[in-house]
Every structure is written in structure tokens, then in C-alpha cells.
Short mmCIF file of C-alpha atoms in Angstrom, two decimals:
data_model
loop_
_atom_site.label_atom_id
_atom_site.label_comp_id
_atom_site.label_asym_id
_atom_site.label_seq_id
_atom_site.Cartn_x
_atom_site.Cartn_y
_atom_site.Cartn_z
CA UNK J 16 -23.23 140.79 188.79
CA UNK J 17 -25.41 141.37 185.70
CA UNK J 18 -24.67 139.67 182.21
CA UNK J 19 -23.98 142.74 180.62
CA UNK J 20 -21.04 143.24 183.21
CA UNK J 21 -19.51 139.74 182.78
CA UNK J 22 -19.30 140.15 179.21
CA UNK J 23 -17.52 143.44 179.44
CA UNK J 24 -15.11 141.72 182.55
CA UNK J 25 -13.80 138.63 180.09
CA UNK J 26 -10.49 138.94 178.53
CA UNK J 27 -11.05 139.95 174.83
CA UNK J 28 -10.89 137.29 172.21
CA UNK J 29 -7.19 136.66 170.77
CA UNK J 30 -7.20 137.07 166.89
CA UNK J 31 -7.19 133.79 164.52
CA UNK J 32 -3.45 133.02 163.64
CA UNK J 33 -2.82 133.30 160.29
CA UNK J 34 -1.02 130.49 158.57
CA UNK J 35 1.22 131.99 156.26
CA UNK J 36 1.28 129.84 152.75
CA UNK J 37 4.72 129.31 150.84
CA UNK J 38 4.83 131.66 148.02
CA UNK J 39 5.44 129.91 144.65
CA UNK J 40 7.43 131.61 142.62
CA UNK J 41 7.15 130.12 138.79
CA UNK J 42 9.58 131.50 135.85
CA UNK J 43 7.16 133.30 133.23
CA UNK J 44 6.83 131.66 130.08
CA UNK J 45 8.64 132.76 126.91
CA UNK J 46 6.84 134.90 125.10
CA UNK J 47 8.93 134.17 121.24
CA UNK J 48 10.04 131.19 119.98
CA UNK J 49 13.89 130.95 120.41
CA UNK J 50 16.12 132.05 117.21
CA UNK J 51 17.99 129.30 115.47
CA UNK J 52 21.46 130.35 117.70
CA UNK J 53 19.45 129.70 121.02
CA UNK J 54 18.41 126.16 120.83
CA UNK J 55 19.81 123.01 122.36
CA UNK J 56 19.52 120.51 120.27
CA UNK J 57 19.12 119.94 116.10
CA UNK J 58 15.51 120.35 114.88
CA UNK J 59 13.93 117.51 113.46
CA UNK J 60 12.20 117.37 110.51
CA UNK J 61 9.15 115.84 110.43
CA UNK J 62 6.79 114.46 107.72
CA UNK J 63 5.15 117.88 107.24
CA UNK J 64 8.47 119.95 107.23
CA UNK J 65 10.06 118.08 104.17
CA UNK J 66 10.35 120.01 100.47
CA UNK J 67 7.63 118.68 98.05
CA UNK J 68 8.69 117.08 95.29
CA UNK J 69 8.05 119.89 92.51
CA UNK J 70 10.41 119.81 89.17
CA UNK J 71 12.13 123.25 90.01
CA UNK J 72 13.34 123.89 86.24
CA UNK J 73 9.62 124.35 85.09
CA UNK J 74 8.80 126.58 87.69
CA UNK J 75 7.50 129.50 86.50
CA UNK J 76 8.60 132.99 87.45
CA UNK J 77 7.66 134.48 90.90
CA UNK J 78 5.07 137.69 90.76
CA UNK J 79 5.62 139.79 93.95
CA UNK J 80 2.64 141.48 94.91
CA UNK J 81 2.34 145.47 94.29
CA UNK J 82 2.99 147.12 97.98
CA UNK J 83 -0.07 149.80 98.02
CA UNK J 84 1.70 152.94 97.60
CA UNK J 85 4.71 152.36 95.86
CA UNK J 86 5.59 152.92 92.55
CA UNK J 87 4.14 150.49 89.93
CA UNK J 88 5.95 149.46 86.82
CA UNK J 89 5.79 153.27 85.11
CA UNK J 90 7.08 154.68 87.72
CA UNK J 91 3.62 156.29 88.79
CA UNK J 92 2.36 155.82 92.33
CA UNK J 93 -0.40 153.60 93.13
CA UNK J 94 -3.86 155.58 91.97
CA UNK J 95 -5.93 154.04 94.31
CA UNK J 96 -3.71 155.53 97.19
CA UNK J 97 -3.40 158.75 95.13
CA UNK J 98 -6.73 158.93 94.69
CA UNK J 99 -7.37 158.71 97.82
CA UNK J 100 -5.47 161.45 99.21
CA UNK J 101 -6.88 163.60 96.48
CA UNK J 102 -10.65 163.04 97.76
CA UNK J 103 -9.38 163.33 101.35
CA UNK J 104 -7.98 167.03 99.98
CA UNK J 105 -11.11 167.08 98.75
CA UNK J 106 -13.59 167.21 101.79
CA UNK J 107 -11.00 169.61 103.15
CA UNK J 108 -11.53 171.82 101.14
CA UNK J 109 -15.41 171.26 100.66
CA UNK J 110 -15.48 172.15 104.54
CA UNK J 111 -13.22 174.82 104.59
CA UNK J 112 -10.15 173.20 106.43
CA UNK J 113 -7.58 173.35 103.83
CA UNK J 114 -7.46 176.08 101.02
CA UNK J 115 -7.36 174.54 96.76
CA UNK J 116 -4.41 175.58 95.90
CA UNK J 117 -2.78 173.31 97.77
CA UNK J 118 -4.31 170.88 95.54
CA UNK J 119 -3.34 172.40 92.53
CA UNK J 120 -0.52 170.53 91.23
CA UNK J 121 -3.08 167.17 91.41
CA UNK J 122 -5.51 168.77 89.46
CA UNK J 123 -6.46 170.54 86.03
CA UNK J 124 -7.09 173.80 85.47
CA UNK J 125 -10.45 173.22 84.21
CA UNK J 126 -11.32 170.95 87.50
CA UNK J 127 -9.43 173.75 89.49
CA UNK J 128 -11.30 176.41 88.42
CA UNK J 129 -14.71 174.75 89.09
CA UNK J 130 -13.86 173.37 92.39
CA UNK J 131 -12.85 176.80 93.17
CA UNK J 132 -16.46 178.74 92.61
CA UNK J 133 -17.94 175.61 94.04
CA UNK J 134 -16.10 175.73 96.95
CA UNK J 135 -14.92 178.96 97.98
CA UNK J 136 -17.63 180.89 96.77
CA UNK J 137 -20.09 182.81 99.46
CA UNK J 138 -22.80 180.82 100.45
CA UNK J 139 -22.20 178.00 97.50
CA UNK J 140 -21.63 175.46 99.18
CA UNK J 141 -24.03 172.58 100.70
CA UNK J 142 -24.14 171.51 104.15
CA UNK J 143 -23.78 167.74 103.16
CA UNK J 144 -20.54 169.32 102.51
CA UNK J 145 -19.22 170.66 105.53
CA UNK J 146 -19.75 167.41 107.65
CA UNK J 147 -16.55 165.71 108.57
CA UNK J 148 -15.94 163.28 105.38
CA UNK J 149 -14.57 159.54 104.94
CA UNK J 150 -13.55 157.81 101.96
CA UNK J 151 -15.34 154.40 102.59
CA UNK J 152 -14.04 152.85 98.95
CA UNK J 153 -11.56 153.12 96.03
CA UNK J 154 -11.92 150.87 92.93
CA UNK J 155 -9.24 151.41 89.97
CA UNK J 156 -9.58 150.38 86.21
CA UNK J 157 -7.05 151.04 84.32
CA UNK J 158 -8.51 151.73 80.68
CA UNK J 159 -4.73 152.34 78.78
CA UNK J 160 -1.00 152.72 79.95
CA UNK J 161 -0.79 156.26 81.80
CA UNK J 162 -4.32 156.35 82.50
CA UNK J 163 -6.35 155.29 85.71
CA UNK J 164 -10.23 155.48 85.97
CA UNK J 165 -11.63 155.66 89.32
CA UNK J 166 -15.05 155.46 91.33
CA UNK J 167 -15.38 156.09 94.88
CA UNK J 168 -17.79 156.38 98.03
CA UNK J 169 -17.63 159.10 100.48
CA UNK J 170 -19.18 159.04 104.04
CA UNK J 171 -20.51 162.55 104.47
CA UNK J 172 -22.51 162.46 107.38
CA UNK J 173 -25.30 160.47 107.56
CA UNK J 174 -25.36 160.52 103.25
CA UNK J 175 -22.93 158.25 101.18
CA UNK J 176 -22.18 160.43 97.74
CA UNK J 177 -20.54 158.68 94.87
CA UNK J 178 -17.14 160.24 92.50
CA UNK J 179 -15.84 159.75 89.55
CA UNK J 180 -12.05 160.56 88.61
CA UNK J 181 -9.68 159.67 85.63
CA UNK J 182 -6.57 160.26 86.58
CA UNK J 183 -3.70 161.15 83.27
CA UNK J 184 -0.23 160.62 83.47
CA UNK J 185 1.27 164.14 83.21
CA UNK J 186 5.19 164.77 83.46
CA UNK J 187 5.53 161.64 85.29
CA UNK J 188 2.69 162.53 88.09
CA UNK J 189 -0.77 161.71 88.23
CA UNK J 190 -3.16 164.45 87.44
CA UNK J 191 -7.19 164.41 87.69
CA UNK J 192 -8.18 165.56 84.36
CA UNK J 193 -12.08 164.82 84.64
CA UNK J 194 -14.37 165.09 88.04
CA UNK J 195 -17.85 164.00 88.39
CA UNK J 196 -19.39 164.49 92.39
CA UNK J 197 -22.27 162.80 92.49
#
């Protein structure tokens, strides 16, 4: 009998028994704190949790920060958020996605009918343009009540281009009265 016969003669090898592991099975962690209703026992209050010691009476009044958007003190929206949707209109309508007059009621006549032989005039307009736009900043001075100065940047492209807008109060909206595309 040759080796190679004997090997193929013997019983094949029996396969390792697996030892099988007890699963653990651990409850998951909460993922909030519990409310107030849901605890066992009182909270304690601890050296940093007690009220400082402040006279109350002299206290003075508490200012509530302006929620970007809503309407300030005059009843006028936010300008910076305004103007931002106007310059967003804007490079709409400097690419040809959106048509002026739905900017219309933001704007002057006068800045209206510039826009509109800059714009949607044959072959007038520029290619820096036409490039999907991005305002990249809004800064807002407000020179009197009713009136909001503003200077922006705009991502064309590769090019950054800096406006110019003064917005006027005009029956109770904001209006661009002035327009300088730099």
C-alpha cells in the first residue's frame, strides 16, 4: 500500500466543536435625561445649583434678542434677511432663471427699469453673471428710522463682486430705492 492510498483510506477528520458563548444581553442606555415626573427621588441642590445673591429690585429690564426674520420694532422685517432674498432674486434673474417682475414690488421703478435692459436685454449680459450665485455676506446700518443701508458679497463663480442697497420704508414694506453692482 502506497502513502498516497493510506491517506485517502483514513476516516476524515471530525470538525472542531464549537463552544457556544452565553449571549449577554445589556438594556441600552437612555438616550434623554428623565423629565421632572419620571424620577425617583428629590434632586439635590448642590453648591453650584443655588440662586446668586443679586438685589432683584435693581435689576434692570430684560432685552430679548431680535429672531432674524421677524418683525423689528416698526413693524418692518429684518433687512438683512430681506436683503438677502432680494440679491438671491437677483442672480436669478442675472442668469435667466426667474423673470423681474417678480421682483417688482421690492424694487423702484428707476432700479426696475435698469435691471431690466441690463438683464433681459440680447446679448447684455456678462458671463460672470450667469454662473450659479451665493450671497457669502450681509452687513446692515441703519442710517435713520425707516431706512436700512446695506453692503454685500456675492460668490459668482470663481469672482466675489461687491453691492450696495438702501433699502426705504414704503407703505409699510421695504423697498430698494438705490443699487450699486460692483
Amino acid at each position: 500500500m502506497t502513502a498516497a492510498a493510506a491517506t485517502t483510506d483514513a476516516p476524515p477528520l471530525a470538525p472542531p466543536v464549537a463552544r457556544r458563548r452565553p449571549v449577554l444581553v445589556r438594556p441600552a442606555p437612555r438616550r434623554e435625561p428623565p423629565f421632572d415626573d419620571e424620577l425617583t427621588e428629590p434632586s439635590r441642590v448642590g453648591v453650584l445649583d443655588r440662586h446668586l445673591p443679586f438685589a432683584v429690585a435693581g435689576r434692570p429690564p430684560v432685552r430679548v434678542p431680535a429672531v432674524p426674520g421677524a418683525a423689528g420694532p416698526s413693524g418692518l422685517a429684518d433687512p438683512a434677511v430681506f436683503g438677502r432674498r432680494l440679491l438671491l432674486g437677483l442672480i436669478e434673474c442675472a442668469g435667466g432663471r426667474r423673470p423681474l417682475h417678480q421682483l417688482a414690488s421690492m424694487l423702484s421703478m428707476s432700479i426696475t427699469r435698469g435691471l431690466s435692459q441690463d438683464f433681459e436685454g440680447p446679448g447684455t449680459a456678462t458671463t460672470h453673471w450667469l454662473r450659479r450665485g451665493s450671497v457669502r455676506s450681509v452687513l446692515v446700518c441703519r442710517p435713520a428710522d425707516g431706512v436700512a443701508e446695506l453692503s454685500a458679497t456675492l460668490g459668482c463663480g470663481p469672482r466675489v463682486r461687491a453691492v450696495a442697497l438702501r433699502l426705504e420704508e414704503r407703505h409699510g414694506r421695504w423697498c430698494c430705492t438705490r443699487l450699486q453692482l460692483g
